Short mmCIF file of C-alpha atoms and ligand atoms in Angstrom, two decimals:
data_model
loop_
_atom_site.label_atom_id
_atom_site.label_comp_id
_atom_site.label_asym_id
_atom_site.label_seq_id
_atom_site.Cartn_x
_atom_site.Cartn_y
_atom_site.Cartn_z
CA MET A 20 -6.25 13.56 -20.47
CA LYS A 21 -7.08 13.36 -16.80
CA LYS A 22 -4.10 14.02 -14.54
CA ILE A 23 -3.97 11.49 -11.68
CA SER A 24 -1.80 11.26 -8.57
CA ILE A 25 -1.79 8.06 -6.54
CA LEU A 26 -0.97 7.88 -2.85
CA GLY A 27 0.01 4.29 -2.02
CA SER A 28 0.72 3.23 -5.62
CA THR A 29 2.57 0.04 -4.56
CA GLY A 30 -0.37 -1.47 -2.68
CA SER A 31 -3.26 -3.65 -3.78
CA ILE A 32 -5.49 -0.73 -4.88
CA GLY A 33 -2.57 1.35 -6.16
CA THR A 34 -1.20 -1.36 -8.47
CA GLN A 35 -4.68 -2.17 -9.80
CA ALA A 36 -5.24 1.53 -10.54
CA LEU A 37 -1.97 1.66 -12.47
CA ASP A 38 -2.99 -1.47 -14.35
CA ILE A 39 -6.16 0.34 -15.47
CA ILE A 40 -4.19 3.46 -16.39
CA SER A 41 -1.63 1.43 -18.39
CA LYS A 42 -4.47 0.06 -20.52
CA ASN A 43 -5.95 3.55 -21.05
CA ARG A 44 -2.91 5.69 -21.79
CA ASP A 45 -4.97 7.98 -23.99
CA LYS A 46 -7.21 8.91 -21.05
CA PHE A 47 -4.81 9.41 -18.13
CA SER A 48 -1.43 10.83 -17.23
CA VAL A 49 0.28 10.12 -13.90
CA LYS A 50 1.58 13.13 -12.00
CA ALA A 51 2.68 11.75 -8.63
CA LEU A 52 3.17 8.36 -6.96
CA THR A 53 4.00 7.36 -3.40
CA CYS A 54 5.04 4.22 -1.56
CA GLY A 55 6.12 3.08 1.87
CA LYS A 56 8.85 0.43 1.74
CA ARG A 57 8.43 -1.14 -1.71
CA VAL A 58 10.86 1.24 -3.37
CA GLU A 59 11.95 -1.21 -6.12
CA LEU A 60 8.36 -1.51 -7.30
CA LEU A 61 8.01 2.28 -7.17
CA ALA A 62 11.14 2.61 -9.34
CA LYS A 63 9.51 0.35 -11.96
CA GLN A 64 6.36 2.47 -11.80
CA ILE A 65 8.44 5.63 -12.26
CA GLU A 66 9.99 4.16 -15.42
CA ALA A 67 6.60 3.11 -16.77
CA PHE A 68 4.52 6.19 -15.90
CA ARG A 69 7.05 9.07 -15.64
CA PRO A 70 5.54 11.05 -12.74
CA GLU A 71 6.99 14.47 -11.78
CA LEU A 72 6.87 13.92 -8.06
CA VAL A 73 7.15 10.91 -5.74
CA CYS A 74 7.28 10.25 -2.02
CA VAL A 75 8.71 7.33 -0.03
CA GLU A 76 8.62 6.57 3.68
CA ASP A 77 12.36 6.84 4.51
CA GLU A 78 14.87 9.58 3.75
CA LYS A 79 17.58 7.04 2.80
CA ASP A 80 15.35 5.54 0.11
CA ALA A 81 14.49 9.04 -1.13
CA LEU A 82 18.16 9.97 -1.58
CA GLU A 83 18.90 6.75 -3.45
CA LEU A 84 15.89 7.20 -5.70
CA ASN A 85 16.99 10.74 -6.50
CA LYS A 86 20.38 9.43 -7.66
CA ARG A 87 18.62 7.05 -10.06
CA PHE A 88 16.14 9.65 -11.32
CA PRO A 89 17.89 13.02 -11.01
CA LYS A 90 15.10 15.01 -12.68
CA LEU A 91 12.44 13.64 -10.38
CA GLU A 92 11.39 15.49 -7.22
CA VAL A 93 11.53 12.98 -4.37
CA LEU A 94 9.96 13.67 -0.99
CA TRP A 95 9.87 11.49 2.09
CA GLY A 96 8.03 10.79 5.33
CA GLU A 97 4.69 11.95 6.61
CA SER A 98 5.41 15.59 5.86
CA GLY A 99 6.49 14.64 2.34
CA LEU A 100 3.17 12.88 1.75
CA GLN A 101 1.26 15.94 2.94
CA GLU A 102 3.34 18.28 0.80
CA LEU A 103 2.89 16.05 -2.24
CA ALA A 104 -0.89 15.86 -1.76
CA ALA A 105 -1.08 19.64 -1.55
CA LYS A 106 1.18 20.61 -4.41
CA THR A 107 0.87 17.90 -7.06
CA ASP A 108 -0.53 19.37 -10.25
CA CYS A 109 -3.42 16.98 -11.01
CA ASP A 110 -7.19 16.72 -11.42
CA MET A 111 -7.70 13.82 -9.05
CA VAL A 112 -5.84 12.25 -6.14
CA LEU A 113 -6.46 8.55 -5.60
CA ASN A 114 -5.84 7.91 -1.92
CA ALA A 115 -4.90 4.22 -1.67
CA LEU A 116 -2.85 4.50 1.52
CA VAL A 117 -3.67 2.10 4.28
CA GLY A 118 -4.57 3.37 7.74
CA MET A 119 -5.08 6.69 9.36
CA ARG A 120 -1.89 8.08 7.78
CA GLY A 121 -4.23 8.78 4.83
CA LEU A 122 -6.22 11.42 6.72
CA VAL A 123 -4.01 14.52 6.51
CA PRO A 124 -2.99 13.94 2.86
CA THR A 125 -6.70 13.69 1.93
CA TYR A 126 -7.35 16.93 3.80
CA GLU A 127 -4.42 18.68 2.07
CA ALA A 128 -5.53 17.50 -1.39
CA ILE A 129 -9.07 18.73 -0.73
CA LYS A 130 -7.83 22.11 0.50
CA SER A 131 -5.88 22.55 -2.71
CA GLY A 132 -9.02 21.84 -4.75
CA LYS A 133 -8.37 18.35 -6.13
CA ASP A 134 -11.10 15.79 -6.51
CA ILE A 135 -10.54 12.66 -4.46
CA ALA A 136 -10.96 9.02 -5.40
CA LEU A 137 -11.11 7.60 -1.90
CA ALA A 138 -10.04 4.04 -1.12
CA ASN A 139 -8.52 4.96 2.26
CA LYS A 140 -11.60 4.40 4.42
CA GLU A 141 -9.74 5.36 7.61
CA THR A 142 -9.89 8.98 6.34
CA LEU A 143 -13.67 9.12 6.83
CA VAL A 144 -13.72 6.85 9.88
CA THR A 145 -11.49 9.26 11.79
CA GLY A 146 -12.17 12.57 10.05
CA GLY A 147 -15.72 12.10 8.67
CA LYS A 148 -17.47 15.41 9.27
CA LEU A 149 -14.33 17.49 8.98
CA ILE A 150 -13.43 15.99 5.59
CA ILE A 151 -16.95 16.24 4.16
CA ASP A 152 -17.28 19.86 5.33
CA GLU A 153 -13.89 20.76 3.83
CA ALA A 154 -14.81 19.09 0.53
CA LYS A 155 -18.07 21.08 0.37
CA LYS A 156 -16.24 24.30 1.20
CA ASN A 157 -13.75 23.72 -1.63
CA GLY A 158 -16.24 22.39 -4.19
CA VAL A 159 -14.36 19.10 -4.30
CA SER A 160 -15.93 15.72 -5.15
CA ILE A 161 -15.11 12.63 -3.11
CA ILE A 162 -15.74 9.58 -5.28
CA PRO A 163 -15.74 6.31 -3.35
CA VAL A 164 -13.50 3.43 -4.42
CA ASP A 165 -14.57 0.94 -1.74
CA SER A 166 -16.80 -1.52 -3.65
CA GLU A 167 -19.84 -1.12 -1.38
CA HIS A 168 -19.71 2.66 -1.47
CA SER A 169 -19.12 2.64 -5.20
CA ALA A 170 -22.24 0.47 -5.49
CA ILE A 171 -24.27 2.91 -3.40
CA PHE A 172 -22.87 5.86 -5.35
CA GLN A 173 -23.85 4.13 -8.61
CA ALA A 174 -27.33 3.28 -7.26
CA LEU A 175 -27.77 6.96 -6.37
CA GLN A 176 -27.14 8.26 -9.89
CA GLY A 177 -30.27 10.01 -11.13
CA ASN A 178 -31.85 9.87 -7.67
CA SER A 179 -31.98 12.24 -4.74
CA ASP A 180 -30.28 11.54 -1.41
CA LYS A 181 -33.44 12.91 0.20
CA ASP A 182 -35.42 9.91 -1.04
CA ILE A 183 -33.18 7.26 0.55
CA LYS A 184 -35.08 5.07 2.98
CA ARG A 185 -32.17 2.81 3.84
CA ILE A 186 -28.85 1.49 2.64
CA TYR A 187 -28.09 -2.23 2.56
CA LEU A 188 -24.35 -2.63 2.96
CA THR A 189 -23.42 -6.12 1.82
CA ALA A 190 -20.71 -8.17 3.56
CA SER A 191 -19.11 -11.44 2.49
CA GLY A 192 -18.89 -12.48 6.15
CA GLY A 193 -15.17 -13.21 5.70
CA PRO A 194 -13.38 -16.54 6.25
CA PHE A 195 -15.01 -17.14 9.65
CA ARG A 196 -18.67 -16.65 8.73
CA GLY A 197 -20.83 -18.91 10.90
CA TYR A 198 -18.10 -19.42 13.54
CA THR A 199 -18.84 -19.37 17.28
CA LEU A 200 -16.80 -17.31 19.76
CA GLU A 201 -15.07 -20.53 20.87
CA GLN A 202 -14.08 -21.29 17.28
CA LEU A 203 -12.77 -17.75 16.81
CA GLU A 204 -10.36 -18.36 19.71
CA GLU A 205 -8.61 -21.06 17.71
CA VAL A 206 -8.12 -19.33 14.36
CA THR A 207 -4.62 -18.73 12.98
CA LEU A 208 -3.05 -15.85 11.07
CA GLU A 209 -2.81 -18.00 7.94
CA GLN A 210 -6.57 -18.73 8.08
CA ALA A 211 -7.41 -15.08 8.69
CA LEU A 212 -5.33 -14.02 5.68
CA LYS A 213 -7.34 -16.25 3.33
CA HIS A 214 -10.32 -14.18 2.26
CA PRO A 215 -12.90 -16.27 0.38
CA ASN A 216 -13.75 -13.70 -2.34
CA TRP A 217 -11.36 -10.74 -2.43
CA SER A 218 -7.60 -10.37 -2.80
CA MET A 219 -6.50 -7.30 -0.81
CA GLY A 220 -3.75 -5.83 1.39
CA ASN A 221 -3.08 -7.53 4.75
CA LYS A 222 -4.72 -4.93 6.99
CA ILE A 223 -8.10 -4.93 5.25
CA THR A 224 -7.97 -8.72 4.92
CA ILE A 225 -7.74 -9.04 8.71
CA ASP A 226 -10.40 -6.33 9.11
CA SER A 227 -12.66 -8.44 6.89
CA ALA A 228 -12.05 -11.51 9.04
CA THR A 229 -13.01 -9.64 12.26
CA MET A 230 -15.81 -7.80 10.40
CA MET A 231 -14.28 -4.52 11.58
CA ASN A 232 -14.04 -3.77 7.87
CA LYS A 233 -17.84 -3.71 7.66
CA GLY A 234 -17.98 -1.55 10.79
CA LEU A 235 -15.53 0.93 9.25
CA GLU A 236 -17.64 0.89 6.09
CA VAL A 237 -20.80 1.73 8.04
CA ILE A 238 -19.00 4.82 9.36
CA GLU A 239 -17.68 5.61 5.88
CA ALA A 240 -21.22 5.34 4.42
CA ARG A 241 -22.64 7.54 7.15
CA TRP A 242 -20.40 10.43 6.05
CA LEU A 243 -20.31 9.85 2.31
CA PHE A 244 -24.08 9.66 1.91
CA ASP A 245 -25.25 11.63 4.95
CA VAL A 246 -27.36 8.72 6.24
CA GLU A 247 -27.75 8.04 9.97
CA PRO A 248 -26.53 4.65 11.31
CA GLU A 249 -30.11 3.44 11.96
CA ARG A 250 -30.70 3.54 8.22
CA ILE A 251 -27.59 1.55 7.32
CA GLU A 252 -28.21 -2.20 7.46
CA VAL A 253 -25.42 -4.74 7.09
CA ILE A 254 -26.50 -7.84 5.22
CA VAL A 255 -24.26 -10.89 4.85
CA HIS A 256 -24.18 -11.98 1.23
CA LYS A 257 -21.48 -14.60 0.94
CA GLU A 258 -21.28 -14.61 -2.88
CA SER A 259 -20.10 -10.93 -3.03
CA ILE A 260 -22.01 -10.33 -6.27
CA ILE A 261 -24.34 -7.60 -5.02
CA HIS A 262 -21.97 -4.90 -3.80
CA SER A 263 -24.66 -2.91 -1.92
CA MET A 264 -28.19 -1.59 -2.40
CA VAL A 265 -30.19 1.57 -1.85
CA GLU A 266 -33.85 1.39 -0.88
CA TYR A 267 -35.85 4.53 -1.68
CA LYS A 268 -38.94 5.89 0.06
CA ASP A 269 -41.23 4.17 -2.50
CA HIS A 270 -39.57 0.87 -1.38
CA SER A 271 -37.91 0.43 -4.73
CA ILE A 272 -34.42 -1.03 -4.30
CA ILE A 273 -31.49 -0.41 -6.65
CA ALA A 274 -28.51 -2.75 -6.38
CA GLN A 275 -25.16 -2.77 -8.17
CA LEU A 276 -23.78 -6.18 -9.19
CA GLY A 277 -20.56 -7.53 -10.61
CA VAL A 278 -17.86 -10.10 -9.96
CA PRO A 279 -15.75 -9.26 -6.91
CA ASP A 280 -12.92 -7.38 -8.61
CA MET A 281 -11.76 -3.98 -7.38
CA ARG A 282 -10.78 -2.86 -10.88
CA VAL A 283 -14.47 -2.12 -11.53
CA PRO A 284 -15.00 0.41 -8.71
CA ILE A 285 -11.49 1.83 -9.20
CA SER A 286 -12.22 2.45 -12.90
CA TYR A 287 -15.56 4.04 -12.13
CA ALA A 288 -13.98 6.41 -9.60
CA LEU A 289 -11.28 7.41 -12.09
CA THR A 290 -13.64 7.98 -15.02
CA TYR A 291 -16.95 9.01 -13.39
CA PRO A 292 -19.42 9.95 -14.83
CA GLU A 293 -18.18 7.95 -17.82
CA ARG A 294 -17.39 4.25 -17.99
CA ILE A 295 -14.56 2.50 -19.80
CA GLN A 296 -14.07 -0.98 -21.28
CA SER A 297 -12.98 -3.60 -18.77
CA ASP A 298 -11.35 -7.01 -19.03
CA VAL A 299 -12.97 -8.11 -15.77
CA PRO A 300 -15.32 -11.08 -16.49
CA SER A 301 -19.10 -10.66 -16.49
CA VAL A 302 -21.25 -12.23 -13.79
CA ASP A 303 -22.31 -15.72 -14.89
CA PHE A 304 -25.78 -15.93 -13.33
CA PHE A 305 -26.45 -19.45 -14.60
CA SER A 306 -23.43 -21.00 -12.93
CA LEU A 307 -24.11 -18.97 -9.76
CA GLY A 308 -27.66 -20.29 -9.53
CA SER A 309 -28.65 -18.40 -6.37
CA LEU A 310 -27.68 -15.48 -4.19
CA THR A 311 -28.06 -15.74 -0.40
CA PHE A 312 -28.59 -13.25 2.43
CA GLU A 313 -28.19 -13.55 6.22
CA LYS A 314 -28.02 -11.34 9.29
CA ALA A 315 -24.59 -10.53 10.66
CA ASP A 316 -23.79 -12.16 14.01
CA THR A 317 -22.73 -9.20 16.14
CA LYS A 318 -22.51 -11.35 19.30
CA VAL A 319 -19.57 -13.19 17.74
CA PHE A 320 -18.23 -10.38 15.53
CA LYS A 321 -18.18 -7.66 18.16
CA CYS A 322 -16.20 -5.23 16.01
CA LEU A 323 -19.24 -4.57 13.86
CA LYS A 324 -21.36 -3.77 16.90
CA MET A 325 -18.64 -1.56 18.36
CA ALA A 326 -18.41 0.44 15.13
CA TYR A 327 -22.14 1.22 15.29
CA GLU A 328 -21.72 2.20 18.94
CA ALA A 329 -18.75 4.44 18.12
CA LEU A 330 -20.82 6.19 15.47
CA GLU A 331 -23.81 6.63 17.77
CA LYS A 332 -21.72 7.95 20.67
CA GLY A 333 -19.72 10.18 18.31
CA LYS A 334 -17.09 12.56 19.72
CA SER A 335 -13.69 10.84 19.85
CA TYR A 336 -15.03 7.26 19.84
CA PRO A 337 -14.57 6.52 16.12
CA VAL A 338 -10.94 7.72 16.34
CA VAL A 339 -10.34 5.44 19.32
CA LEU A 340 -11.96 2.48 17.59
CA ASN A 341 -9.78 3.01 14.53
CA ALA A 342 -6.51 3.61 16.40
CA ALA A 343 -6.95 0.55 18.62
CA ASN A 344 -7.86 -1.55 15.61
CA GLU A 345 -4.82 -0.44 13.60
CA VAL A 346 -2.40 -1.24 16.42
CA LEU A 347 -4.01 -4.59 17.27
CA VAL A 348 -4.26 -5.77 13.66
CA GLN A 349 -0.54 -5.01 13.25
CA GLN A 350 0.22 -6.96 16.45
CA PHE A 351 -1.85 -9.89 15.19
CA LEU A 352 0.00 -9.78 11.83
CA GLU A 353 3.25 -9.97 13.81
CA LYS A 354 1.83 -12.95 15.75
CA LYS A 355 2.10 -11.05 19.06
CA ILE A 356 -1.58 -11.48 19.94
CA SER A 357 -4.37 -13.91 19.04
CA PHE A 358 -7.24 -13.18 16.66
CA ILE A 359 -9.84 -12.85 19.43
CA ASP A 360 -7.56 -10.43 21.32
CA ILE A 361 -8.27 -7.86 18.59
CA GLN A 362 -11.95 -7.48 19.43
CA ASN A 363 -11.57 -8.07 23.16
CA THR A 364 -8.91 -5.38 23.52
CA ILE A 365 -10.82 -2.86 21.38
CA GLU A 366 -13.82 -3.47 23.65
CA ARG A 367 -11.74 -2.75 26.74
CA VAL A 368 -10.17 0.39 25.24
CA MET A 369 -13.57 1.71 24.15
CA ASN A 370 -15.05 1.09 27.61
CA GLU A 371 -12.17 2.86 29.33
CA HIS A 372 -12.17 5.86 27.01
CA VAL A 373 -13.28 9.23 28.34
CA PRO A 374 -14.66 10.98 25.25
CA VAL A 375 -13.60 14.43 24.10
CA ASN A 376 -15.04 16.70 21.43
CA ILE A 377 -13.31 16.84 18.07
CA HIS A 378 -12.82 20.37 16.74
CA GLY A 379 -10.13 19.82 14.15
CA LEU A 380 -7.39 17.63 12.77
CA SER A 381 -5.11 18.21 15.76
CA ASP A 382 -7.71 16.70 18.13
CA ILE A 383 -7.96 13.61 15.95
CA LEU A 384 -4.19 13.22 15.75
CA SER A 385 -3.73 13.64 19.48
CA ILE A 386 -6.40 11.04 20.41
CA ASP A 387 -4.94 8.66 17.84
CA ASN A 388 -1.51 9.15 19.36
CA GLU A 389 -2.77 8.65 22.89
CA ILE A 390 -4.45 5.32 22.06
CA ARG A 391 -1.41 4.06 20.13
CA GLY A 392 0.78 4.99 23.10
CA LYS A 393 -1.39 2.91 25.42
CA LEU A 394 -1.32 -0.19 23.23
CA GLU A 395 2.12 -0.23 21.61
P1 NDP B 11 -1.94 -2.17 0.87
O1 NDP B 11 -1.38 -2.53 2.19
O2 NDP B 11 -1.91 -3.18 -0.20
O3 NDP B 11 -1.23 -0.83 0.32
C1 NDP B 11 -1.05 0.27 1.14
C2 NDP B 11 -0.20 1.34 0.47
O4 NDP B 11 0.17 2.30 1.47
C3 NDP B 11 1.10 0.81 -0.13
O5 NDP B 11 1.45 1.56 -1.25
C4 NDP B 11 2.08 1.07 1.00
O6 NDP B 11 3.44 1.18 0.59
C5 NDP B 11 1.59 2.40 1.53
N1 NDP B 11 2.06 2.61 2.91
C6 NDP B 11 1.97 1.74 3.93
N2 NDP B 11 2.57 2.25 5.03
C7 NDP B 11 3.06 3.46 4.68
C8 NDP B 11 3.81 4.47 5.38
N3 NDP B 11 4.15 4.34 6.66
N4 NDP B 11 4.14 5.58 4.70
C9 NDP B 11 3.80 5.73 3.40
N5 NDP B 11 3.10 4.82 2.68
C10 NDP B 11 2.74 3.69 3.32
O7 NDP B 11 -3.44 -1.68 1.14
P2 NDP B 11 -4.73 -1.83 0.19
O8 NDP B 11 -4.40 -1.37 -1.18
O9 NDP B 11 -5.33 -3.16 0.39
O10 NDP B 11 -5.73 -0.80 0.88
C11 NDP B 11 -5.58 0.60 0.75
C12 NDP B 11 -6.83 1.28 1.34
O11 NDP B 11 -7.94 0.94 0.52
C13 NDP B 11 -7.18 0.82 2.75
O12 NDP B 11 -7.71 1.89 3.46
C14 NDP B 11 -8.25 -0.24 2.52
O13 NDP B 11 -9.11 -0.36 3.60
C15 NDP B 11 -8.95 0.31 1.30
N6 NDP B 11 -9.62 -0.69 0.48
C16 NDP B 11 -8.88 -1.69 -0.10
C17 NDP B 11 -9.48 -2.66 -0.87
C18 NDP B 11 -8.67 -3.71 -1.56
O14 NDP B 11 -9.22 -4.49 -2.34
N7 NDP B 11 -7.38 -3.82 -1.33
C19 NDP B 11 -10.94 -2.68 -1.06
C20 NDP B 11 -11.62 -1.55 -0.45
C21 NDP B 11 -10.97 -0.61 0.29
P3 NDP B 11 4.49 -0.06 0.58
O15 NDP B 11 3.69 -1.26 0.19
O16 NDP B 11 5.47 0.38 -0.47
O17 NDP B 11 5.09 -0.17 1.93
MG1 MG B 12 -15.44 -2.78 0.92
#
């Protein structure tokens, strides 16, 4: 039995992970769960999976939950999440939180020696080197959940990182693939929330529409696989069947394919190096007919270009890119700004930023805070 704790168990990734666990009760036990506001859903999960420890966002919700489940230890807030990540007695922590609030809990879980199944890409976007170094120091594995990184990780099995020539990171192109800048000015929240291939939480759905998601994934890949940005090529593949590819120095390319369903990479992260049965359908090549590939348009989708720039410039730039993006996506979701304002404002913030060196978590948190303060 593998002991699993899930941070963000009420979200899109979290609920899919619990769905997998519920169908494989002989393989997993659940030690800790956390949520933000969806406390009713968490209560149902507590009844179904009987964790020892949970965390919610607000103290009031924590006190109420404790009345309903008196034997359960209930923590709350940011500090509660960090404490839970550090002390939960488990083999693997699945970090399915959204946003940069996932960074410190990942760090705490690594420091206490737990393997990480990482969905929370903002952890590596903001804390890349720090997190990878800490994982190495503690002998901890970080297994990617993000479908592209899972594909790369799978394509690397039995091969050496040293032989990688390049990584092809596939992108669906999102709902606005092929749009001009003028067309992007007109798009609505409802259109942006309709992803053609994937069903996901709101933040990543908007990130996919701006293509910031692909930019964040380039940064994530850079740290996970120790490959410089020049060797990471984004390729628009609108069918989302090839989830990414690795080209080796002999020019042989290994791709991982499957229908676009996150339960596949989530399962692999939870059971690696083994695989388990899945009820996700197989790819039907005959009805697909063909797979297509195009270049990404970084003149229109500036977020992708800015992510590469942030990575190349280094220092505090990736933290700034991420913080500005998180605030602006939230403002767009609240209909306070337009879609195109997201990329235009990030561009302005990045241009104005005076970079500083990042020595530790506190530097990351203070830059993040500073940028949020400017935009909120
Ligand atoms: P969701 O928005 O669906 O879920 C986020 C989770 O975080 C929920 O459990 C939510 O709780 C919790 N949360 C939100 N705010 C807080 C807070 N202030 N304090 C504590 N907990 C909080 O996100 P996704 O599942 O879509 O994404 C999770 C991560 O995985 C992201 O980093 C995303 O980029 C990445 N990812 C997601 C994919 C997907 O298919 N969804 C694919 C690849 C990567 P509550 O809902 O109870 O408020
Ligand atoms: Mg992805």
